[in-house]
PDB file of C-alpha atoms in Angstrom:
ATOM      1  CA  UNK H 173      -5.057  -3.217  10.944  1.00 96.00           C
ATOM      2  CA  UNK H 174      -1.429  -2.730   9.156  1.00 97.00           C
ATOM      3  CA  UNK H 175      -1.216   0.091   7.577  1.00 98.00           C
ATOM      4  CA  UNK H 176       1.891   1.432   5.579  1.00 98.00           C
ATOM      5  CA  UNK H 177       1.667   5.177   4.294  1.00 98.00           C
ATOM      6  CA  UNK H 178       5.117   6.738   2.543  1.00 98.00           C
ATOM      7  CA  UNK H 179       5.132  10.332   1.894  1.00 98.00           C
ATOM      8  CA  UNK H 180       7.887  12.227   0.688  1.00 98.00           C
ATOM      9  CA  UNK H 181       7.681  11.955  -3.335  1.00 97.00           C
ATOM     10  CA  UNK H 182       7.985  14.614  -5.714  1.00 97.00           C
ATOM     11  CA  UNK H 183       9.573  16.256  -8.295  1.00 98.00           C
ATOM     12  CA  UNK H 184      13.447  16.899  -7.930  1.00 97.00           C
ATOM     13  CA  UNK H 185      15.757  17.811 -10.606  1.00 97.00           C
ATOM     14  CA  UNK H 186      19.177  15.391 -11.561  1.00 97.00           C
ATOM     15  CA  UNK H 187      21.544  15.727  -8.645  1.00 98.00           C
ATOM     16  CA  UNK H 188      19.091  16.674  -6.049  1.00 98.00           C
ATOM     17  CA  UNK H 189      18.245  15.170  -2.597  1.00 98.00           C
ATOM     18  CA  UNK H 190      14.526  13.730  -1.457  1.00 98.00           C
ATOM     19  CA  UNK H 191      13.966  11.671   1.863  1.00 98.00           C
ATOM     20  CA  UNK H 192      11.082   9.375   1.475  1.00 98.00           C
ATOM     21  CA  UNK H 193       9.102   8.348   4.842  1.00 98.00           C
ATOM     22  CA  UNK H 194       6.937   5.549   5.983  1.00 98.00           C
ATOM     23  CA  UNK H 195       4.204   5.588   8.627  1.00 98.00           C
ATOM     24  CA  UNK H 196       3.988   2.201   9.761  1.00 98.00           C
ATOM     25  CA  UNK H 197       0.843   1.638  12.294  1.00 98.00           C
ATOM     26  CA  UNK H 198      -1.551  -1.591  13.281  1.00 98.00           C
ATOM     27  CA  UNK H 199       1.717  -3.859  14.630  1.00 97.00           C
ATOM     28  CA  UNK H 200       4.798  -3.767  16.865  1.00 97.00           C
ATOM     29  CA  UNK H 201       7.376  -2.457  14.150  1.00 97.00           C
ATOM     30  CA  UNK H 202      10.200  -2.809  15.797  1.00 96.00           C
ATOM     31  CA  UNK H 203       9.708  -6.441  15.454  1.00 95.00           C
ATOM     32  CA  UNK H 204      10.411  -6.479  11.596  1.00 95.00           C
ATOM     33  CA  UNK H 205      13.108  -6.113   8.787  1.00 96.00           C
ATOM     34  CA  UNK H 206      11.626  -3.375   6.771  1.00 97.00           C
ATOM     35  CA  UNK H 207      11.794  -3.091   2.640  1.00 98.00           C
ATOM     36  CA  UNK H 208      11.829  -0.006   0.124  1.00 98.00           C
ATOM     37  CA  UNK H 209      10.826  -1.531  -3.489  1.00 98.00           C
ATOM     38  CA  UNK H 210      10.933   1.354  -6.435  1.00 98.00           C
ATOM     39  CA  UNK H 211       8.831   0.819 -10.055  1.00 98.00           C
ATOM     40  CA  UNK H 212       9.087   2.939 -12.864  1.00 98.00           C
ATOM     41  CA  UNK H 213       6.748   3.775 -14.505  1.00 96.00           C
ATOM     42  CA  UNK H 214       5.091   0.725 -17.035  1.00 95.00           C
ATOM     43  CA  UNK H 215       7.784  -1.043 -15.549  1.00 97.00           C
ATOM     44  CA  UNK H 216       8.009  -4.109 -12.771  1.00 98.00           C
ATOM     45  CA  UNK H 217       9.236  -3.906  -9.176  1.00 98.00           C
ATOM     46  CA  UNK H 218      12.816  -3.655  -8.382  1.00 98.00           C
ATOM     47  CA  UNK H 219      14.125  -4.448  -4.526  1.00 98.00           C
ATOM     48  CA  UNK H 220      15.661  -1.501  -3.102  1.00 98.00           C
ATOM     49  CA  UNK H 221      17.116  -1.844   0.315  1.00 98.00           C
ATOM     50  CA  UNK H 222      16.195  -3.357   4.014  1.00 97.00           C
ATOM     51  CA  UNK H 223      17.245  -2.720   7.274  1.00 96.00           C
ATOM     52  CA  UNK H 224      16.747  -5.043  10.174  1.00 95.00           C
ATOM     53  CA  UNK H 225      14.772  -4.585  13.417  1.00 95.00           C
ATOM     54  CA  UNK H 226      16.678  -2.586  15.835  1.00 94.00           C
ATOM     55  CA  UNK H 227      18.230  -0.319  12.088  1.00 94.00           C
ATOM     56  CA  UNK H 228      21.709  -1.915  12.368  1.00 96.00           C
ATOM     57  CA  UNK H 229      21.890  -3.305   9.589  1.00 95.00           C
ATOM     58  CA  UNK H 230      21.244  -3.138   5.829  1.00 97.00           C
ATOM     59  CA  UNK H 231      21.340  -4.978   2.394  1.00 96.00           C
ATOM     60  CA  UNK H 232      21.006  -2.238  -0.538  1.00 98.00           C
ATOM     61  CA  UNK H 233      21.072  -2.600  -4.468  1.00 98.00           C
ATOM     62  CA  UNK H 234      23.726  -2.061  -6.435  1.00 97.00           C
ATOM     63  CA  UNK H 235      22.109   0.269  -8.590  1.00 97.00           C
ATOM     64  CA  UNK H 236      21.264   2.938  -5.299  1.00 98.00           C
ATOM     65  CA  UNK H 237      24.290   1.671  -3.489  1.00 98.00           C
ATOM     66  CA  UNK H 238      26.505   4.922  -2.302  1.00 97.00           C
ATOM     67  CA  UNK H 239      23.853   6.963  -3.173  1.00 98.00           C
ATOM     68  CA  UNK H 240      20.360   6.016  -1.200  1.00 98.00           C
ATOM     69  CA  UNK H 241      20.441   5.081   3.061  1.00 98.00           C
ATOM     70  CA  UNK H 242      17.515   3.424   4.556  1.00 98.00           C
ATOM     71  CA  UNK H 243      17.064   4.155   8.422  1.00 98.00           C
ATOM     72  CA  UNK H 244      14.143   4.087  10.983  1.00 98.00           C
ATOM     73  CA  UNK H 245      12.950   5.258  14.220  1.00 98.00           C
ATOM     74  CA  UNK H 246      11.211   2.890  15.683  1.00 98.00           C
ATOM     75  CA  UNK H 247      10.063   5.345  18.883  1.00 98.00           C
ATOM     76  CA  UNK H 248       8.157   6.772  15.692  1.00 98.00           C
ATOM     77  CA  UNK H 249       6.793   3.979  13.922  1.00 98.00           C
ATOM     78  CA  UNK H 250       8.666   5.196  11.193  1.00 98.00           C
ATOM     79  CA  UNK H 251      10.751   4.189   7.797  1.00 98.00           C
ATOM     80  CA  UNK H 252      13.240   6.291   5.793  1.00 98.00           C
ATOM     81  CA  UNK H 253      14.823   6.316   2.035  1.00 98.00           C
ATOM     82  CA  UNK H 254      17.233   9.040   2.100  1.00 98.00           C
ATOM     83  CA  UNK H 255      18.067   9.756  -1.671  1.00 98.00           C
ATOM     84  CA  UNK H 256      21.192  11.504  -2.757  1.00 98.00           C
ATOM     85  CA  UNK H 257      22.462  12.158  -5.963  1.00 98.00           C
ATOM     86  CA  UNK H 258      19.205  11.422  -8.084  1.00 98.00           C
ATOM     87  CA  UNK H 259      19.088  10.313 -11.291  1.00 98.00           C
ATOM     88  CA  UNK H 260      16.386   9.911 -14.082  1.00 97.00           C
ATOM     89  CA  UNK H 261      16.528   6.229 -13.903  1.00 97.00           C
ATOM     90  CA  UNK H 262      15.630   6.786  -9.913  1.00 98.00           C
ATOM     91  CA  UNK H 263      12.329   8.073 -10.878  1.00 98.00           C
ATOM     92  CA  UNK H 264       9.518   5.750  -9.680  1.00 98.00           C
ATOM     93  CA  UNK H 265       6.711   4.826  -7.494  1.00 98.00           C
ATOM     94  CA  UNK H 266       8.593   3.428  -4.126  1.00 98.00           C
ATOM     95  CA  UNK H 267       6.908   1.324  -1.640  1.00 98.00           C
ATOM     96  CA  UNK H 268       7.440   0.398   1.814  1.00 98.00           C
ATOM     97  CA  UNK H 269       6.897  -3.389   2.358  1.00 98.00           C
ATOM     98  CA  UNK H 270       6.738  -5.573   5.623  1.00 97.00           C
ATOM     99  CA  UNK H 271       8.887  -8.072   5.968  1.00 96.00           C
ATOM    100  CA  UNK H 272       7.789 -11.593   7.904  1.00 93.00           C
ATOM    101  CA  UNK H 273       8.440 -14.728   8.464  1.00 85.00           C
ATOM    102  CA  UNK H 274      10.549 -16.689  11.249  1.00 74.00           C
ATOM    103  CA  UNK H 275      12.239 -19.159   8.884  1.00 74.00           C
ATOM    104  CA  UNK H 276      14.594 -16.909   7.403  1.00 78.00           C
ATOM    105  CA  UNK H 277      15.715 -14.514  10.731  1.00 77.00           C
ATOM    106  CA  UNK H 278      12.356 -12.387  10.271  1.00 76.00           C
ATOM    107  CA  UNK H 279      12.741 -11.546   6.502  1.00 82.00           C
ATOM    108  CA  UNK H 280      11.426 -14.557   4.271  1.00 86.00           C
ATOM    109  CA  UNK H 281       8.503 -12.467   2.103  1.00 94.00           C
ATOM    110  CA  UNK H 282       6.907  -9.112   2.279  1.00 97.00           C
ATOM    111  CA  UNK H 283       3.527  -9.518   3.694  1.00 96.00           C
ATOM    112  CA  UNK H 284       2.077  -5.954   3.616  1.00 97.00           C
ATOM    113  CA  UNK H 285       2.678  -3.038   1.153  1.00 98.00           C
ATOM    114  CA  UNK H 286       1.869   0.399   0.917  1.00 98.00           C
ATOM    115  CA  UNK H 287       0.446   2.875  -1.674  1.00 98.00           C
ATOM    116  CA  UNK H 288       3.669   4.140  -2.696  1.00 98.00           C
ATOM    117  CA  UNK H 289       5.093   7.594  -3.649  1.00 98.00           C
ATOM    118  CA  UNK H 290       6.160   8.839  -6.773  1.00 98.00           C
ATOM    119  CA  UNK H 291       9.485   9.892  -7.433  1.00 98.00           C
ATOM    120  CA  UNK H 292       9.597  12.456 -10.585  1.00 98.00           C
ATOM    121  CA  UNK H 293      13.712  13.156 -11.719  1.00 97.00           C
ATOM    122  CA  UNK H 294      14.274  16.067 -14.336  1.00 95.00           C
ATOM    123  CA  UNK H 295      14.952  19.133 -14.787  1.00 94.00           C
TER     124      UNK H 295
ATOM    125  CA  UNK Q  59      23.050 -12.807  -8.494  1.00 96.00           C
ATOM    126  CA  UNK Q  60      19.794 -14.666  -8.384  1.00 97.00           C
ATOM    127  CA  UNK Q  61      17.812 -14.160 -11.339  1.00 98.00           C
ATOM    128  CA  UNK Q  62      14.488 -15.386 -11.908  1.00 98.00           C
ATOM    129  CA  UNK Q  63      12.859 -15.268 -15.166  1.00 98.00           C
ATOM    130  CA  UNK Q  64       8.967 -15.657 -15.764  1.00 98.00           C
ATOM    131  CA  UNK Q  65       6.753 -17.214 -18.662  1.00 97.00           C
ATOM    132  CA  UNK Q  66       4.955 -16.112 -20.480  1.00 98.00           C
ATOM    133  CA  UNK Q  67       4.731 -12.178 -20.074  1.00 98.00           C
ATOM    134  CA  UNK Q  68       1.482 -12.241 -21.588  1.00 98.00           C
ATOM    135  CA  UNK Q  69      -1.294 -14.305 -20.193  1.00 98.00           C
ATOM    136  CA  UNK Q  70      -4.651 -14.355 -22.000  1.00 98.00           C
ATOM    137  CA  UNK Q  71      -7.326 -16.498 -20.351  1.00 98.00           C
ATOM    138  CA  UNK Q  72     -10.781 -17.483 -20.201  1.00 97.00           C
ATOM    139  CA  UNK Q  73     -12.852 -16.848 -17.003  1.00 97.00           C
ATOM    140  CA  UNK Q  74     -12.989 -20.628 -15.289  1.00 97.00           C
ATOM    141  CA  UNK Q  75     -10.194 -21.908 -17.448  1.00 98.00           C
ATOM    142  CA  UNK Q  76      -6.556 -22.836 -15.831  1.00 98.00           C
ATOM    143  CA  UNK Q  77      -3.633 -20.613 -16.156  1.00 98.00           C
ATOM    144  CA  UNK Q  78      -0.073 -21.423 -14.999  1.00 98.00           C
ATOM    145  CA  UNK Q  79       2.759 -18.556 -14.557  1.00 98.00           C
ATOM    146  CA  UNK Q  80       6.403 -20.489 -14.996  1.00 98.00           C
ATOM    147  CA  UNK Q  81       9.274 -19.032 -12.695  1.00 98.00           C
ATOM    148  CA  UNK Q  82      12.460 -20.080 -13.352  1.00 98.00           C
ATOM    149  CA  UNK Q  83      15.779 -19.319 -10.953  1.00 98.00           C
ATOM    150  CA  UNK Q  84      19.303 -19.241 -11.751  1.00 98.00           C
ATOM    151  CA  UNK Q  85      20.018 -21.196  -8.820  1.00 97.00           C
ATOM    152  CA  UNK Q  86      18.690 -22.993  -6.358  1.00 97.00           C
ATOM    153  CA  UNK Q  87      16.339 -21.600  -4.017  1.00 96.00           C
ATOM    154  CA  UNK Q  88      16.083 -24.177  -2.096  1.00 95.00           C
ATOM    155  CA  UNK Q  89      17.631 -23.044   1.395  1.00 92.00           C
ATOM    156  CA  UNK Q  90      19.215 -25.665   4.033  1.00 90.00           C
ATOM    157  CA  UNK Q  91      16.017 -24.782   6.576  1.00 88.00           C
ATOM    158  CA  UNK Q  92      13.971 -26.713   4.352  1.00 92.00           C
ATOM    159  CA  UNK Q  93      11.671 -24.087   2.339  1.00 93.00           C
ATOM    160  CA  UNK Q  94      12.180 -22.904  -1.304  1.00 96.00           C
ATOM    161  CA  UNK Q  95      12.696 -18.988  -0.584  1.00 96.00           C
ATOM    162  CA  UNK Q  96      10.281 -17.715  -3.825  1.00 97.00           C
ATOM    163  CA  UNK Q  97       7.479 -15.890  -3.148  1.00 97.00           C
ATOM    164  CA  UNK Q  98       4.572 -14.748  -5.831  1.00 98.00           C
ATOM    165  CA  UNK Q  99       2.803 -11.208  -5.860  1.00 98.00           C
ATOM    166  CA  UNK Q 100      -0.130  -9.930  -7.546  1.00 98.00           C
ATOM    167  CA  UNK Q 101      -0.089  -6.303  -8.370  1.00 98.00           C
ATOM    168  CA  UNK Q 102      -3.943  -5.423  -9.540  1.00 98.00           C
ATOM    169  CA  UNK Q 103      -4.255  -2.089 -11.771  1.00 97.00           C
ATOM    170  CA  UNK Q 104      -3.517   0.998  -9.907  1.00 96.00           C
ATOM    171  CA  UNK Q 105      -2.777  -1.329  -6.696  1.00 98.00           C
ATOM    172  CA  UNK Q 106       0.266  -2.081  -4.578  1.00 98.00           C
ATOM    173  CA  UNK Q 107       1.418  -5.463  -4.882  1.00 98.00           C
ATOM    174  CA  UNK Q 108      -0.357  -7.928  -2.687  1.00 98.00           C
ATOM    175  CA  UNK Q 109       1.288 -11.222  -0.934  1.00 98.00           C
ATOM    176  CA  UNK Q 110      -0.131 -14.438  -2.777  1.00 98.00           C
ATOM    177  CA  UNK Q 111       2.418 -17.341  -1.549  1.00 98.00           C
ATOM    178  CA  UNK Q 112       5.041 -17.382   0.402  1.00 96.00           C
ATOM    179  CA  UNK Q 113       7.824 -20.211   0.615  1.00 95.00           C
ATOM    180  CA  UNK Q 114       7.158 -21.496  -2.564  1.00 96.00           C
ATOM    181  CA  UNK Q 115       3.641 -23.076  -1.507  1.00 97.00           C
ATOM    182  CA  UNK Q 116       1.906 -21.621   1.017  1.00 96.00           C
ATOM    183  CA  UNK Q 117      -0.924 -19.363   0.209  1.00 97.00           C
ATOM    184  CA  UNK Q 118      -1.126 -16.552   2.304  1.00 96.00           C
ATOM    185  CA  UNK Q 119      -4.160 -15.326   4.506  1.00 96.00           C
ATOM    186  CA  UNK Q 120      -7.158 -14.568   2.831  1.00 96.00           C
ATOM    187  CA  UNK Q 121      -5.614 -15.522  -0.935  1.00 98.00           C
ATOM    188  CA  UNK Q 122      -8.516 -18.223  -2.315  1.00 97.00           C
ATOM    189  CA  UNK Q 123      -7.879 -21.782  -2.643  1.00 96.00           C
ATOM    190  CA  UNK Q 124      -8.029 -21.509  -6.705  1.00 98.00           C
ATOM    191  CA  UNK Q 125      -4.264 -20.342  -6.542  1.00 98.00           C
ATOM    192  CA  UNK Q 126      -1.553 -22.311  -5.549  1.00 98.00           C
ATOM    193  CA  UNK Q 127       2.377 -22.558  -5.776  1.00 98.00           C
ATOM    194  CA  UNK Q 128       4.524 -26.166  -6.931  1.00 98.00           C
ATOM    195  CA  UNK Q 129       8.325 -26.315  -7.657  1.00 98.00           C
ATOM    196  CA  UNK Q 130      11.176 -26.238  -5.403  1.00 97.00           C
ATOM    197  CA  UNK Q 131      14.855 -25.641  -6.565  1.00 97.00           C
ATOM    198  CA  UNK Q 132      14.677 -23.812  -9.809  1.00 98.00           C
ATOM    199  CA  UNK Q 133      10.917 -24.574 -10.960  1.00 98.00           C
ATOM    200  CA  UNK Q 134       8.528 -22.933  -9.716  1.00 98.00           C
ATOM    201  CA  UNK Q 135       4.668 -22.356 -11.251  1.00 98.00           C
ATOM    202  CA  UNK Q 136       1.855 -20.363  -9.972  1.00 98.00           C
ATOM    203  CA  UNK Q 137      -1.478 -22.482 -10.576  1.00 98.00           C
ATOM    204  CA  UNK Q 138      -4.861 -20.756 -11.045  1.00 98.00           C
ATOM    205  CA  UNK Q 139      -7.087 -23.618 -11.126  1.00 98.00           C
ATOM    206  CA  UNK Q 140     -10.147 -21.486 -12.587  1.00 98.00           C
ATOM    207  CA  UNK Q 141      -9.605 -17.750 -13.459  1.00 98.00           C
ATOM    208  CA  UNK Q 142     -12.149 -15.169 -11.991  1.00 97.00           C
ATOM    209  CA  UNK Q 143     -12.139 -11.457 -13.600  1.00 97.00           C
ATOM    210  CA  UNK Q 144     -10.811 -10.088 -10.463  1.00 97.00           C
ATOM    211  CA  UNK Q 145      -7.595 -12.143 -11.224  1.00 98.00           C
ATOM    212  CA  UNK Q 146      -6.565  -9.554 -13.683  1.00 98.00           C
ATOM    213  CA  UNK Q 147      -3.500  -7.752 -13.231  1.00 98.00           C
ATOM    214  CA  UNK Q 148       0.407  -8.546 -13.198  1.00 98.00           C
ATOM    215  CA  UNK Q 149       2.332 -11.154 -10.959  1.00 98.00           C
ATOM    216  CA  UNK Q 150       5.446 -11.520  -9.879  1.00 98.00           C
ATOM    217  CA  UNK Q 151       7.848 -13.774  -8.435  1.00 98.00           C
ATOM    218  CA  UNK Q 152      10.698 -12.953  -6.263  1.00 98.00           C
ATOM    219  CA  UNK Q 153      13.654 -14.529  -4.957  1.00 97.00           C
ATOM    220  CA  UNK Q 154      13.997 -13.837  -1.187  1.00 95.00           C
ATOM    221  CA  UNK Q 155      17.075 -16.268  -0.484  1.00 94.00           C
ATOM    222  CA  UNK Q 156      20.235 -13.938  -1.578  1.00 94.00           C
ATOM    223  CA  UNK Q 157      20.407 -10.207  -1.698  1.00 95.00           C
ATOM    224  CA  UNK Q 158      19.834  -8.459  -3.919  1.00 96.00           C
ATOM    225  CA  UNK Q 159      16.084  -9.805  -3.745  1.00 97.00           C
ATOM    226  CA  UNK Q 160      15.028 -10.237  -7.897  1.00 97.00           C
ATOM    227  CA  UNK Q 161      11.905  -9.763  -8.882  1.00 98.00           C
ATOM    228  CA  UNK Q 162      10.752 -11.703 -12.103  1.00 98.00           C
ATOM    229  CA  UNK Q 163       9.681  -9.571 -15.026  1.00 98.00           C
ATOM    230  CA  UNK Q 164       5.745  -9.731 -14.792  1.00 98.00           C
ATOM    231  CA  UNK Q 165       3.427 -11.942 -16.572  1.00 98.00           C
ATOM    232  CA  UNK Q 166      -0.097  -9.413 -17.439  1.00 98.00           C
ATOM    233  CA  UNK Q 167      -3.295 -11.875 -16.781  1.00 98.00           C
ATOM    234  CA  UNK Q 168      -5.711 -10.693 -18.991  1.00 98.00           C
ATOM    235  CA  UNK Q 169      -9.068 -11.947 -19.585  1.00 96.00           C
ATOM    236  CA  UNK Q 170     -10.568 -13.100 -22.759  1.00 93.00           C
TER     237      UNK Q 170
END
């Protein structure tokens, strides 16, 4: 079974640092592009970042650009969002999402999610 | 950047009635490999987001047979064919053919 389980949220005050993590079990994740989605709170999902398969490369939002790097270590099954420079509009619930699909180099849709962690920003 | 834009936001519907979620792109989707890179997502209340099709039209595994997806280019709608109570929550469709990846805004299925 897939499972996806990010850890890492909290509460940090403007300015500060957090590095969110994702456990990735159930499939061979070295084999997949890998997605960090954020949603604020009453509000809809916004695309974060992605890194490829073997964590060369990455595609990030403007908005976290500078500010937020996505890695992995895929000896540990495992995800990162390093955060830098928080601000209040970075507060959310992120999620870790799959992504699948041969057609477009691996990456066409995000086919599992996790439960997300909460980001809290303020002092 | 690709934006897509969904109507309506607010979806009231009758259980076994239709309902049909409008997604509209900016630009194309429609990639030279042949598929229509939009995908739709259902987000239940207090879920993650779940996979519902992929590519425009193909439903993913285990999504029932009363959804399916129709457009390609810039059209794209989301067809219920007969709404269940467990269809409640808030979908979305995304544009997977340019970064940044756009989500559209959310249309809330409600039921009458």
């Amino acid at each position: 079974e897939v499972q996806l389980v990010e850890s890492g949220g909290g509460l940090i005050q403007p300015g500060g640092s957090l590095r969110l993590s994702c456990a990735a079990s159930g499939f061979t994740f070295s084999d997949h592009w890998m997605h960090w989605v954020r949603q604020a709170p009453g509000e809809g999902l916004v695309w974060v970042a992605r890194l490829n398969p073997d964590g060369r490369a990455t595609d990030y939002a403007d908005s976290v650009k500078g500010r937020f790097s996505i890695s992995r270590d895929n000896a540990k099954n495992s995800l990162y969002l390093q955060m830098n420079s928080l601000r209040a509009e970075d507060a959310a619930v992120y999620y870790c999402a799959r992504g699948v699909g041969g057609n477009c180099g691996g990456d066409c849709f995000f086919d599992y999610w996790g439960q997300g962690t909460l980001v809290t920003v303020s002092s | 950047d690709i934006v897509v834009t969904q109507s309506p936001l607010s979806l009231p519907v009758t259980p076994g009635e239709p309902a049909s979620i409008s997604c509209r792109s900016s630009q194309s989707l429609l990639h030279s490999n042949g598929y229509n890179h939009l995908d739709w997502y259902l987000q239940k209340p207090g879920q993650s987001p779940q996979l519902l099709i992929y590519l425009g039209s193909n439903r993913a595994s285990g999504v029932p047979d009363r959804f399916s997806g129709i457009g390609s280019g810039t059209d794209f709608t989301l067809k219920i064919s007969r709404v269940e109570a467990e269809d409640v929550g808030v979908y979305y469709c995304r544009q997977g053919l340019q970064i940044p990846f756009i989500f559209g805004q959310g249309t809330r299925l409600e039921i009458k």
